[in-house]
Coordinates of C-alpha atoms in Angstrom, one line a residue:
X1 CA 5.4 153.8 -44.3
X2 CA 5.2 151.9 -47.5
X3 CA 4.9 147.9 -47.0
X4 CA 3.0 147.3 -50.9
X5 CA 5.3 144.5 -51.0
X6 CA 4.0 142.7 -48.3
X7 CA 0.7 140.6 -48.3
X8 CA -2.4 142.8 -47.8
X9 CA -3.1 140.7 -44.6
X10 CA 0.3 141.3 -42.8
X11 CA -0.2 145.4 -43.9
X12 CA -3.0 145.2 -42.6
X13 CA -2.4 143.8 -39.2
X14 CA 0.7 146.4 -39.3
X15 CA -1.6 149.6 -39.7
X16 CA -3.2 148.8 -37.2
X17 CA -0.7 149.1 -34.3
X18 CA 2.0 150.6 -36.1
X19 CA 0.8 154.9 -35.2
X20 CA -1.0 153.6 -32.1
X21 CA 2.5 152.5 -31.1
X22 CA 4.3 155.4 -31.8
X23 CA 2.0 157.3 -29.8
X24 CA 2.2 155.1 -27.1
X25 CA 5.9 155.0 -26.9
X26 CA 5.8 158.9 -26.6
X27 CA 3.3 158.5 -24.0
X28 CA 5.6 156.2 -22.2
X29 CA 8.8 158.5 -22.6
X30 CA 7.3 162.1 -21.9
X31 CA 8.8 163.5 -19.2
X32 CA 7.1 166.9 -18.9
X33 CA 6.6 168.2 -15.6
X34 CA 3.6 169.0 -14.0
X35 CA 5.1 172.3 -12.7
X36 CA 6.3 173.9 -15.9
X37 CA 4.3 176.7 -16.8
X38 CA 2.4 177.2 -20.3
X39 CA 4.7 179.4 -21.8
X40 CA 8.3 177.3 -21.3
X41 CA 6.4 174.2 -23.1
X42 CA 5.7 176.2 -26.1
X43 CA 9.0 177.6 -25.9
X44 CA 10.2 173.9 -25.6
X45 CA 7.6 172.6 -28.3
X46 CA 9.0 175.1 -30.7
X47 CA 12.0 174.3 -30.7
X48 CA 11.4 170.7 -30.8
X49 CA 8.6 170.2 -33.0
X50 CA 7.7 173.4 -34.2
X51 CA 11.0 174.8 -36.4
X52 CA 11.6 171.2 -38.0
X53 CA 8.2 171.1 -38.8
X54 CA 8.7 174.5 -40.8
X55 CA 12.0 173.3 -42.2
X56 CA 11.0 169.8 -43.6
X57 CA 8.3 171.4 -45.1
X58 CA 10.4 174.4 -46.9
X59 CA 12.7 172.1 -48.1
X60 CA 9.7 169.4 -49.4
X61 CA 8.0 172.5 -50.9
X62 CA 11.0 173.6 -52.6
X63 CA 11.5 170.0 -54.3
X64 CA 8.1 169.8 -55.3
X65 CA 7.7 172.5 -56.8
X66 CA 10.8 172.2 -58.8
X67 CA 10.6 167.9 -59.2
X68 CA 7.5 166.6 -57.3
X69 CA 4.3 168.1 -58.9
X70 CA 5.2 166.9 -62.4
X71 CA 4.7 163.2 -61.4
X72 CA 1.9 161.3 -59.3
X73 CA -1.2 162.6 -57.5
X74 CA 0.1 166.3 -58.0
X75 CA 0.1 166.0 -62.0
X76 CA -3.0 163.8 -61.5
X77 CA -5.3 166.1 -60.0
X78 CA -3.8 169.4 -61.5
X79 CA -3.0 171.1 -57.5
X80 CA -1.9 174.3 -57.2
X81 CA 1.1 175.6 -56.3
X82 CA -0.3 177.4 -53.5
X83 CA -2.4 174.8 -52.3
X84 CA 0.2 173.3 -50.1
X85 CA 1.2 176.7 -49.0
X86 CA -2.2 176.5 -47.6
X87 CA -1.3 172.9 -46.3
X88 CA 1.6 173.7 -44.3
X89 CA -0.6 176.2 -42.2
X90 CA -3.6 173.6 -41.5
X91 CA -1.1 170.7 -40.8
X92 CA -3.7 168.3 -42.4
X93 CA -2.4 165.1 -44.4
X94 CA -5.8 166.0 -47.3
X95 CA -3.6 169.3 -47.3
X96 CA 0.3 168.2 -47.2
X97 CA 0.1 167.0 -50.9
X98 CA 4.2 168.3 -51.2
X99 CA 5.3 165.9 -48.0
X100 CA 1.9 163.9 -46.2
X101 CA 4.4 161.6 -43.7
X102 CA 4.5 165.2 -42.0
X103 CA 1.0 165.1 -41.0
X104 CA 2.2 163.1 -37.7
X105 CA 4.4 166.3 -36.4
X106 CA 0.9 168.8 -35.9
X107 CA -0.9 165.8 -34.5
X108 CA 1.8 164.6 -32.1
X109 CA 2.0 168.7 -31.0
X110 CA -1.4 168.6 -31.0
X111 CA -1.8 165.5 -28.4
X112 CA 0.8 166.5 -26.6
X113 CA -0.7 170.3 -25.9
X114 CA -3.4 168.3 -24.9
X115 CA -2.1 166.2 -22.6
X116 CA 0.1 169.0 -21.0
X117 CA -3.2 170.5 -20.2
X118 CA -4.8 167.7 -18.1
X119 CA -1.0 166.2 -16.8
X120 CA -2.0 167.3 -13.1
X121 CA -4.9 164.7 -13.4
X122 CA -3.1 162.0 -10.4
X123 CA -5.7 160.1 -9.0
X124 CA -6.6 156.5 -10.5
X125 CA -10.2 157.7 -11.1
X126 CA -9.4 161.4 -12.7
X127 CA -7.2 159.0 -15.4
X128 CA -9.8 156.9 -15.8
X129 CA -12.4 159.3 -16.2
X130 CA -10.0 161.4 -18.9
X131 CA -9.3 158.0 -20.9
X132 CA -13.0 157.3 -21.2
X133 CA -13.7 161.1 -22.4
X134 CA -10.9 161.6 -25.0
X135 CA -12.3 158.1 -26.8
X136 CA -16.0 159.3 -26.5
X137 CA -14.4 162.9 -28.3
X138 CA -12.4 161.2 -30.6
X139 CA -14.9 159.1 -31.4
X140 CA -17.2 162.0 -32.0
X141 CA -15.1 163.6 -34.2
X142 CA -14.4 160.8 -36.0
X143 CA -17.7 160.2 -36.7
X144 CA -18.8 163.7 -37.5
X145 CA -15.6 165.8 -38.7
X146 CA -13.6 162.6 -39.6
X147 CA -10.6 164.6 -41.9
X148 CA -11.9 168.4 -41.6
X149 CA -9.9 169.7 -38.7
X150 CA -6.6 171.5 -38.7
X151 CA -3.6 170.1 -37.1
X152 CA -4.8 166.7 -36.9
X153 CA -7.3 167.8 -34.0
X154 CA -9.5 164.5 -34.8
X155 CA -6.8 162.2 -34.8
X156 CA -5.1 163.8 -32.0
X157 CA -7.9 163.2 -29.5
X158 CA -7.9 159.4 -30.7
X159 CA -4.1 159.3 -30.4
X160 CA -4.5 160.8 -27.0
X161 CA -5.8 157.5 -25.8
X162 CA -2.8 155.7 -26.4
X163 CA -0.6 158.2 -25.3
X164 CA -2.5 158.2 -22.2
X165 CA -2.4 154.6 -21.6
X166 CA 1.8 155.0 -23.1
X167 CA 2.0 157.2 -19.7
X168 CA 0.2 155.4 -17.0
X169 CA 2.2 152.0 -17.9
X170 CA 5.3 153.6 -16.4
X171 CA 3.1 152.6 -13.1
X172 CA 2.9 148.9 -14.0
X173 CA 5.8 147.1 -13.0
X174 CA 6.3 143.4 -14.7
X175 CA 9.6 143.0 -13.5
X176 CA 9.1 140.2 -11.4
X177 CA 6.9 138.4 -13.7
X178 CA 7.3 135.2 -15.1
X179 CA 8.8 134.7 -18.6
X180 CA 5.8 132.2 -19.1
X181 CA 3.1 134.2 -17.6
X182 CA 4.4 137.0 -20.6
X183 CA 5.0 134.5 -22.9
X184 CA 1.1 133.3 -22.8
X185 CA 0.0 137.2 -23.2
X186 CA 1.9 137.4 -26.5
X187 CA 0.7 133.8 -27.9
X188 CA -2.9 135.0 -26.6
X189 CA -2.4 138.5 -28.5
X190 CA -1.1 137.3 -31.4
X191 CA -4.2 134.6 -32.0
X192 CA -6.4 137.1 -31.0
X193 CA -4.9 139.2 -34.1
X194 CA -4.9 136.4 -36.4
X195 CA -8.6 135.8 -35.3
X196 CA -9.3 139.4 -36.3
X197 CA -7.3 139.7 -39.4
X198 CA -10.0 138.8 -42.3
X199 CA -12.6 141.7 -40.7
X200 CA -9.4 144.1 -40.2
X201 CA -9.6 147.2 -42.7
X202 CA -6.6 148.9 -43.3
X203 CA -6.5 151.7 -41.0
X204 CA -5.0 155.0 -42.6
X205 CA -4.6 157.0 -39.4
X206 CA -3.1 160.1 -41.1
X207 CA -6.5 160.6 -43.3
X208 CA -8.3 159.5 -40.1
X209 CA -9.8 156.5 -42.0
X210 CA -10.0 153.8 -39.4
X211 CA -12.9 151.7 -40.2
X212 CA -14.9 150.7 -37.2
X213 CA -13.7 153.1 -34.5
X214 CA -13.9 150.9 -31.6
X215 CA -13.0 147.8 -33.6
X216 CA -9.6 149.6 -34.6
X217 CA -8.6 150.7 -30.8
X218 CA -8.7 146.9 -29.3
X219 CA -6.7 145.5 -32.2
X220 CA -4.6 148.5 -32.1
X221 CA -4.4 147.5 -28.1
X222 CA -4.3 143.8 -28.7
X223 CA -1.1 144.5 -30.9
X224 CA 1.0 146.7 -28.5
X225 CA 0.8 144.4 -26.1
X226 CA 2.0 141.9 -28.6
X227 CA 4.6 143.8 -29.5
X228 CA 5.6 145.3 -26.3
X229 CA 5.7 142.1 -24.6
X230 CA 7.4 140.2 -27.6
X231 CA 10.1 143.2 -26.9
X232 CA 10.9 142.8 -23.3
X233 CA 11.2 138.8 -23.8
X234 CA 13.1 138.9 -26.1
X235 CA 15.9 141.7 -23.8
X236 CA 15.3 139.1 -21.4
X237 CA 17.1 136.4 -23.4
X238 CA 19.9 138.7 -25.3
X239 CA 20.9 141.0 -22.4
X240 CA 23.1 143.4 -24.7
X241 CA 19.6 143.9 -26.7
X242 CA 17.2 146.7 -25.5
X243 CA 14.7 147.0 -28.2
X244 CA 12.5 149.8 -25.8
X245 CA 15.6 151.8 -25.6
X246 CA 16.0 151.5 -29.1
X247 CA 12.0 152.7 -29.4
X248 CA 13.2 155.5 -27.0
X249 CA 15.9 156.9 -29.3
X250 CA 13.5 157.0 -32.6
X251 CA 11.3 158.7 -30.8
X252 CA 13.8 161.2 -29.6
X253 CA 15.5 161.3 -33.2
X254 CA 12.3 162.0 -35.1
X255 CA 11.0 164.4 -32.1
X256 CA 14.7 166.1 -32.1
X257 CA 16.0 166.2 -35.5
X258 CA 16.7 169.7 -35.6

């Protein structure tokens, strides 16, 4: 996502929620079953994120090498042709000169395979446990392999957090709650993210630069529910709008585009 029009304050306060989000969303709309077995989920993951992963990178590939690696970064620092070749295998952004925004499709496989693994986790206090071990792992790896791994391994166990938490907010149900009692979340969110705003660095979750680890995952918390909330008040007043379903379909679009 490019926003170096906007004011370095408002990208910044963007960043932070904006792939937390995205992961949380997917959390929220995963419907894979506890019962399938290992094999039909990779089957299912290769068509779905797999084969467009391949494709999107042939065809970036192809314009790079013919248009791409005569301008910018490429020219810049003289890369090989083969180096992305390399890229495309270890699904790492430092790696994915010819098409980085495809960085998020290993790491989103990645999280996903490793949610699949511990989805038959059901009580309260197995969840809770898992939630507190994939931040104390991603936090390790941030700290000691921050942009090493293939496939977005270190992100992915960070990710994992808010796809977790994406998932068990199915179980929360704000139906019946007041339009003010929301509306006080969201103004308490929102100066809560102003308040935060000057000591924010711009997080970069594709190169796994996030600044102060802990510091990124409550703002990155503090603006989902922001947003979230802002999203279901706002289909409260205008019926005919459903921004969540809307959130729904890009997921499945960019999840499903081949």
């Amino acid at each position: 996502v490019h926003l170096s029009a906007f004011p370095n304050e408002l990208i910044k306060w963007i960043y932070t929620w904006l792939i937390p989000l995205f992961f949380f969303v997917a959390g929220y709309v995963n419907n894979i079953s506890r019962q399938g077995s290992f094999t039909v989920y990779i089957k299912h993951q290769t068509r779905r994120l797999i084969i467009p992963y391949i494709c999107f990178n042939c065809i970036n590939y192809i314009y790079w090498i013919c248009i791409g690696r005569n301008f910018g970064i490429s020219i810049d620092n003289n890369i090989e042709v083969w180096h992305p070749l390399i890229g495309i295998l270890y699904g790492n952004a430092s790696w994915l000169t010819h098409a980085v925004p495809l960085w998020f499709i290993p790491c989103l496989l990645t999280t996903e395979t490793l949610f699949f693994l511990i989805r038959k986790l059901s009580t309260r206090k197995q969840r809770l446990i898992t939630v507190i071990t994939t931040l104390s792992i991603g936090f390790l790896l941030y700290t000691t392999l921050p942009n090493q791994l293939p496939w977005s391994f270190a992100q992915a166990f960070t990710m994992l957090t808010f796809y977790l938490v994406g998932n068990l907010s199915k179980t929360i149900n704000i139906k019946n709650t007041a339009n003010l009692s929301l509306l006080s979340l969201v103004f308490i969110t929102t100066v809560l993210s102003i308040t935060f705003l000057p000591i924010l660095s711009i997080a970069n979750v594709a190169y796994n630069t996030l600044g102060n680890y802990w510091f990124f995952l409550m703002t990155s918390f503090i603006g989902i529910t922001s947003i979230t909330l802002s999203m279901i008040l706002i289909e409260r007043k205008f019926h005919n709008i459903k921004l969540l379903a809307f959130l729904d379909k890009i997921h499945y679009s960019l999840c499903h585009a081949i």
